[in-house]
Coordinates of C-alpha atoms and ligand atoms in Angstrom, one line a residue:
M1 CA 104.2 79.7 95.7
S2 CA 102.5 82.6 95.9
E3 CA 99.9 82.6 98.9
I4 CA 97.3 85.0 99.0
A5 CA 96.6 85.0 103.2
T6 CA 95.1 87.0 105.8
A7 CA 97.7 87.5 108.1
E8 CA 98.1 87.1 112.3
A9 CA 95.2 85.2 113.0
G10 CA 94.0 86.6 115.6
T11 CA 95.5 90.4 114.9
R12 CA 92.4 91.9 114.7
D13 CA 93.1 94.6 112.1
A14 CA 95.7 92.9 110.4
G15 CA 95.0 92.8 106.9
E16 CA 95.5 90.4 104.2
T17 CA 98.5 89.8 102.8
L18 CA 99.7 88.9 99.4
T19 CA 103.9 86.9 99.1
L20 CA 105.5 86.0 95.3
R21 CA 108.2 84.7 94.6
R22 CA 110.9 87.8 94.2
P23 CA 110.3 89.2 91.0
D24 CA 111.9 90.4 88.0
D25 CA 111.6 93.5 85.7
W26 CA 111.8 92.7 81.9
H27 CA 112.2 96.6 80.8
V28 CA 114.3 99.3 82.7
H29 CA 115.4 102.4 81.7
L30 CA 118.4 103.0 84.8
R31 CA 119.4 106.3 83.6
D32 CA 123.7 107.4 84.4
G33 CA 125.1 110.3 86.5
A34 CA 123.0 112.1 89.3
M35 CA 119.2 110.4 87.2
L36 CA 121.4 106.3 88.1
R37 CA 122.2 107.5 92.1
F38 CA 118.4 109.0 92.5
V39 CA 116.6 105.5 90.6
A40 CA 118.3 102.6 90.1
D41 CA 117.6 102.0 94.2
M42 CA 113.7 102.5 93.2
T43 CA 114.1 99.1 90.8
A44 CA 116.5 97.0 92.8
R45 CA 114.4 97.3 96.4
Q46 CA 111.5 95.4 94.9
F47 CA 113.4 93.4 91.9
A48 CA 115.8 90.9 91.7
R49 CA 117.0 91.4 88.2
A50 CA 116.2 93.9 85.8
I51 CA 116.6 94.1 81.8
V52 CA 118.2 97.6 81.5
M53 CA 118.0 99.6 78.6
P54 CA 121.2 100.4 76.3
N55 CA 119.4 104.2 75.2
L56 CA 122.0 106.4 76.8
V57 CA 124.2 108.9 75.1
P58 CA 126.2 107.8 73.4
P59 CA 124.4 104.2 73.0
V60 CA 126.0 100.7 74.7
T61 CA 127.3 98.6 72.0
T62 CA 130.4 96.8 73.4
V63 CA 130.6 95.5 75.6
A64 CA 133.3 97.4 77.7
A65 CA 130.9 100.1 77.8
A66 CA 128.3 97.8 78.8
E67 CA 130.8 96.7 81.6
A68 CA 131.6 99.8 82.9
Y69 CA 128.3 101.0 82.8
R70 CA 127.1 97.9 84.7
E71 CA 130.0 98.9 87.1
R72 CA 128.5 101.6 87.6
I73 CA 124.4 100.8 88.3
L74 CA 125.9 98.3 91.0
A75 CA 127.6 101.4 92.6
A76 CA 124.7 103.7 92.8
L77 CA 122.6 100.6 94.5
P78 CA 123.2 100.7 98.4
E79 CA 125.8 98.7 100.4
G80 CA 124.3 94.5 100.3
R81 CA 121.4 95.1 98.0
A82 CA 120.9 91.9 95.3
F83 CA 119.8 93.4 92.3
T84 CA 121.7 92.3 89.3
P85 CA 120.9 94.6 86.1
L86 CA 120.8 92.6 82.9
M87 CA 122.9 94.2 80.2
T88 CA 121.5 94.7 76.8
A89 CA 123.8 95.9 73.2
Y90 CA 122.2 98.5 71.5
L91 CA 121.6 97.4 67.7
T92 CA 122.8 99.9 65.1
D93 CA 123.4 99.7 61.6
E94 CA 126.9 98.5 62.0
I95 CA 127.1 96.8 65.1
D96 CA 129.4 93.9 65.0
P97 CA 128.0 90.7 65.2
A98 CA 131.3 89.1 66.6
E99 CA 131.1 91.8 68.7
V100 CA 127.9 91.0 70.3
A101 CA 128.9 87.4 70.2
R102 CA 131.8 87.6 72.1
G103 CA 129.5 89.6 75.0
F104 CA 127.1 87.4 75.3
E105 CA 129.7 84.1 75.7
A106 CA 130.9 86.0 78.5
G107 CA 127.6 86.8 80.1
V108 CA 128.3 90.6 80.0
F109 CA 124.9 90.6 77.9
T110 CA 121.8 89.2 77.9
A111 CA 120.2 90.1 75.0
C112 CA 120.0 93.3 72.1
K113 CA 117.3 96.0 71.8
L114 CA 116.0 96.3 68.4
Y115 CA 115.3 100.8 67.9
P116 CA 114.4 101.5 64.6
A117 CA 116.3 104.9 64.6
N118 CA 114.1 107.6 65.6
A119 CA 111.9 105.9 67.2
T120 CA 112.0 107.2 70.8
T121 CA 114.6 108.8 73.5
N122 CA 118.0 108.2 72.7
S123 CA 117.1 106.2 69.0
A124 CA 118.6 108.2 66.6
F125 CA 121.9 105.5 66.1
G126 CA 119.5 102.7 65.8
V127 CA 118.5 100.8 62.7
T128 CA 117.5 102.7 59.9
D129 CA 116.5 99.2 58.2
V130 CA 116.0 95.4 59.5
R131 CA 118.5 93.9 56.7
R132 CA 121.0 96.1 57.5
I133 CA 121.8 94.0 60.3
H134 CA 121.0 90.4 59.0
P135 CA 124.5 89.3 59.7
V136 CA 123.7 90.2 63.3
L137 CA 120.3 88.6 64.1
E138 CA 121.9 85.6 62.1
R139 CA 124.5 85.2 64.4
M140 CA 122.3 85.5 67.5
Q141 CA 119.8 83.0 66.5
A142 CA 122.8 80.8 66.1
I143 CA 123.5 81.6 69.5
C144 CA 120.0 81.5 71.1
M145 CA 121.0 85.3 71.9
P146 CA 117.3 87.0 72.6
L147 CA 116.2 90.0 70.4
L148 CA 113.9 92.9 72.2
I149 CA 112.1 95.2 70.0
H150 CA 110.3 98.3 69.9
G151 CA 108.1 97.6 67.8
E152 CA 107.2 100.9 65.9
V153 CA 107.5 102.6 62.8
T154 CA 108.8 105.6 62.6
S155 CA 107.7 106.9 58.8
P156 CA 106.2 110.4 59.4
E157 CA 103.4 109.7 57.0
V158 CA 101.8 106.7 59.3
D159 CA 99.8 108.1 62.2
V160 CA 101.3 107.3 66.0
F161 CA 98.6 105.2 67.2
D162 CA 98.9 102.7 64.1
R163 CA 103.2 102.2 64.3
E164 CA 103.2 99.6 66.5
A165 CA 100.4 97.6 64.2
V166 CA 102.4 98.2 61.1
F167 CA 105.3 97.6 62.3
I168 CA 103.9 93.4 63.5
E169 CA 102.8 93.7 59.8
R170 CA 105.8 95.4 57.8
I171 CA 108.3 94.0 59.8
L172 CA 108.4 91.6 63.0
A173 CA 106.2 89.2 60.7
P174 CA 108.3 89.0 58.0
L175 CA 111.3 89.1 60.0
L176 CA 110.9 86.2 63.0
V177 CA 109.8 84.8 59.1
D178 CA 113.7 85.0 58.2
F179 CA 114.5 84.3 62.0
P180 CA 112.7 81.3 62.9
E181 CA 114.4 80.1 65.8
L182 CA 115.3 83.4 67.2
K183 CA 114.3 84.4 70.5
V184 CA 112.2 87.4 70.1
V185 CA 110.4 90.0 73.0
L186 CA 107.6 92.0 71.9
E187 CA 108.3 94.8 74.4
H188 CA 105.7 97.2 75.6
I189 CA 103.1 96.1 73.9
T190 CA 100.1 98.9 73.5
T191 CA 97.5 97.3 71.0
S192 CA 94.7 94.5 70.9
E193 CA 97.0 93.4 67.3
A194 CA 100.2 92.5 69.1
V195 CA 97.9 90.5 71.9
Q196 CA 96.4 88.2 69.2
F197 CA 100.2 88.0 66.9
V198 CA 102.1 87.3 70.2
E199 CA 99.1 84.5 71.1
A200 CA 99.6 83.0 67.6
A201 CA 103.3 82.6 67.4
G202 CA 105.2 80.2 68.5
P203 CA 106.8 79.6 71.7
K204 CA 110.2 81.6 70.4
L205 CA 108.0 84.8 70.8
G206 CA 107.4 86.8 73.8
A207 CA 106.3 89.7 75.1
T208 CA 106.4 92.5 77.7
V209 CA 103.4 94.4 79.3
T210 CA 104.1 97.8 81.3
A211 CA 101.8 98.6 83.9
H212 CA 100.8 102.2 82.2
H213 CA 99.9 100.1 80.2
L214 CA 97.3 98.3 81.9
R215 CA 96.0 101.5 83.5
I216 CA 95.9 104.0 80.8
D217 CA 94.7 104.7 77.6
R218 CA 95.3 107.7 75.5
N219 CA 92.2 109.7 77.1
A220 CA 94.9 109.6 79.8
L221 CA 97.0 112.0 77.8
F222 CA 93.7 114.8 77.5
A223 CA 91.9 114.4 80.9
G224 CA 91.5 118.0 81.9
G225 CA 93.9 120.0 79.9
L226 CA 97.9 118.3 78.7
R227 CA 99.1 115.5 80.4
P228 CA 102.8 115.6 79.5
H229 CA 103.5 112.3 82.4
A230 CA 100.9 110.3 80.3
Y231 CA 102.9 110.4 77.6
C232 CA 105.2 107.6 76.3
L233 CA 106.0 105.5 73.4
P234 CA 104.2 103.2 72.4
V235 CA 101.7 105.7 72.8
A236 CA 98.5 104.5 74.7
K237 CA 96.3 103.4 72.4
R238 CA 92.5 103.5 72.7
R239 CA 90.1 101.3 76.2
Q240 CA 89.7 98.5 73.8
H241 CA 93.3 98.0 73.3
K242 CA 93.9 98.4 76.9
E243 CA 91.5 96.1 77.8
A244 CA 93.3 93.2 75.9
L245 CA 96.2 94.1 77.2
R246 CA 95.1 93.6 80.8
K247 CA 92.7 90.6 79.9
A248 CA 96.3 89.2 78.3
A249 CA 99.0 89.9 80.9
T250 CA 96.3 88.2 83.7
S251 CA 95.3 85.2 81.6
G252 CA 98.1 83.5 83.2
N253 CA 99.9 82.8 79.3
P254 CA 103.6 82.5 79.9
K255 CA 104.7 84.6 76.8
F256 CA 103.0 87.5 78.5
F257 CA 105.1 89.2 81.4
L258 CA 106.4 92.0 83.0
G259 CA 108.7 94.8 82.2
T260 CA 108.1 98.2 83.2
D261 CA 109.7 100.7 81.3
T262 CA 110.2 102.5 83.5
A263 CA 111.2 105.7 82.1
P264 CA 112.9 109.0 84.0
H265 CA 112.9 112.1 82.7
A266 CA 113.2 115.1 84.8
R267 CA 110.4 117.6 85.2
H268 CA 111.5 120.0 83.1
D269 CA 112.0 117.5 80.5
K270 CA 108.5 116.0 80.4
E271 CA 106.3 119.6 80.9
S272 CA 107.7 121.5 78.6
A273 CA 106.9 122.5 75.1
C274 CA 108.1 119.5 73.4
G275 CA 108.0 116.8 76.3
C276 CA 109.9 113.5 76.5
A277 CA 108.3 110.3 76.1
G278 CA 108.8 108.2 79.2
I279 CA 106.8 107.2 82.3
F280 CA 108.5 106.8 85.4
S281 CA 106.6 104.0 87.0
A282 CA 109.7 102.5 88.7
P283 CA 108.5 103.7 93.1
T284 CA 105.3 101.1 92.7
A285 CA 105.6 99.2 90.0
L286 CA 104.8 96.1 91.9
E287 CA 101.9 98.1 93.8
S288 CA 100.4 98.9 90.2
Y289 CA 100.9 95.5 88.8
A290 CA 99.0 94.0 91.4
Q291 CA 95.9 96.6 91.7
T292 CA 95.6 96.0 88.2
F293 CA 95.3 92.1 88.7
M294 CA 93.3 92.4 91.6
E295 CA 90.9 94.1 89.5
M296 CA 91.0 91.4 86.9
D297 CA 90.0 88.9 90.0
A298 CA 93.6 87.7 89.0
L299 CA 96.3 88.3 92.1
E300 CA 96.6 84.3 92.1
R301 CA 98.2 84.6 88.5
L302 CA 100.4 87.8 89.3
E303 CA 103.2 85.7 90.8
G304 CA 103.3 83.7 86.5
F305 CA 103.3 87.2 85.3
A306 CA 105.8 89.2 87.5
S307 CA 108.3 86.0 88.8
E308 CA 107.9 82.8 86.3
F309 CA 107.1 83.6 82.4
G310 CA 110.5 85.7 82.1
P311 CA 113.3 83.8 83.4
R312 CA 111.5 80.8 81.5
F313 CA 111.7 83.0 78.6
Y314 CA 115.0 84.1 78.8
G315 CA 116.1 80.6 79.9
L316 CA 117.2 81.5 83.5
P317 CA 116.7 80.1 87.2
L318 CA 114.3 81.5 88.9
N319 CA 114.6 83.3 91.7
R320 CA 115.3 82.3 95.2
G321 CA 113.6 84.1 98.0
T322 CA 110.0 86.5 98.1
V323 CA 108.0 89.3 97.9
T324 CA 105.2 90.9 100.3
L325 CA 102.3 92.7 99.5
R326 CA 100.3 94.2 102.4
R327 CA 96.0 94.9 101.0
E328 CA 96.9 99.2 102.5
A329 CA 96.0 102.0 101.0
V330 CA 98.8 103.9 100.1
K331 CA 99.8 107.3 98.7
V332 CA 102.2 107.8 95.8
P333 CA 104.0 111.0 95.8
E334 CA 103.2 113.9 93.7
L335 CA 106.8 114.6 93.1
M336 CA 110.5 112.9 94.3
Q337 CA 112.8 115.5 94.7
W338 CA 117.0 114.5 94.8
G339 CA 118.9 117.5 94.6
E340 CA 118.4 119.7 91.5
L341 CA 116.5 116.3 90.7
S342 CA 112.8 116.2 90.5
L343 CA 110.6 113.4 89.2
V344 CA 106.7 113.3 89.1
P345 CA 105.6 109.0 89.3
F346 CA 103.3 107.2 87.4
Q347 CA 100.0 107.7 89.6
A348 CA 101.9 110.8 91.2
G349 CA 99.0 112.2 93.9
E350 CA 96.4 108.4 93.8
T351 CA 95.7 106.1 96.7
L352 CA 97.0 102.4 95.4
S353 CA 95.4 99.4 97.5
W354 CA 98.2 97.2 98.0
R355 CA 102.0 98.2 99.5
F356 CA 105.0 97.4 98.9
D357 CA 106.6 96.1 102.4
E358 CA 110.8 96.1 102.0
S359 CA 111.6 95.2 105.6
A360 CA 109.8 91.5 104.5
T361 CA 111.5 90.3 101.8
T362 CA 113.4 87.5 101.8
L363 CA 116.7 86.4 99.8
A364 CA 116.9 82.5 99.7
Ligands
DOR401 O1 108.6 106.4 76.5 C1 109.7 106.2 76.3 N1 110.2 105.9 77.1 N2 109.6 104.7 75.1 C2 110.7 104.0 75.2 O2 111.1 103.4 74.6 C3 112.2 105.5 75.7 C4 112.0 105.4 76.9 C5 112.9 106.7 77.5 O3 114.2 106.2 77.2 O4 112.6 107.8 77.9
ZN402 ZN1 111.6 101.0 77.5

């Protein structure tokens, strides 16, 4: 249903508009407490559904914890906001396969998230060896429950820029052989190796691509000084990898779909001697993807990537209704402040060429 149109014939300075089926975000960090209340609606105003990461402290490992978190998310949204948080279970070495299956069958868990132990923010309880979770993977495969993977090895001897490619070779490839029917999403891919691996694999493997990995390469981390707001995990790679991601995301291949990995951290936690990993892209997520698709001359493929390929992969219905972007210059705020909390959004201070028109959203 995507439509690139010139609005209102006869209106002299009316710009182009881009109307898409309502999209979903297949990877978000909404946090908890005050941060949740500040950020939740930034995702909910643009996206109909989002896969919510479970890396809270303590992590979301039980059905009860996921239900309670889902309630807190819904309570954080403005009255009447049509948004469905899709909850995930955080896999640990000790996770109970029966609890995971019960949550999936009850419609509480949509998927499980695999963080290799200590790979990233709040992953200390993650999996130390994939063999330890074979029982839960067996169960997930049997009930068609998707596995979402943070695909980086954590061994200190592996260079940080190689951790995704090494993970694919050492962990992911054998895992797909052991579990050929398991639905797997390789999250936030950053390398040409990941693109090629996903393209070559069977239909049970998909990948999310963030807005930021489509726009920054590793030079952004060092542009005129150390840039903590460009730091995330997996870290951005060389330009050639970014180019491979841009091609894959805009290719129309349904294995690649939208997942922002929006990951807010308070400004003081980013601008620190040991800054947190995470890029806060929710405030202008769709605008940022639209910019990339426009630069790649592929705006007509944005709807598939943002609104169709994800639900098809997960086996969920497509959303009804539409969102609209208008071809207008939009300046991303330098800083977003809420009480004591300050957040620096992705592309702070930059001017983007599409504006999300919230008032034009339709629900049916
Ligand atoms: O940059 C990241 N931030 N990568 C992750 O995998 C986790 C996330 C977070 O939770 O902050
Ligand atoms: Zn993430």
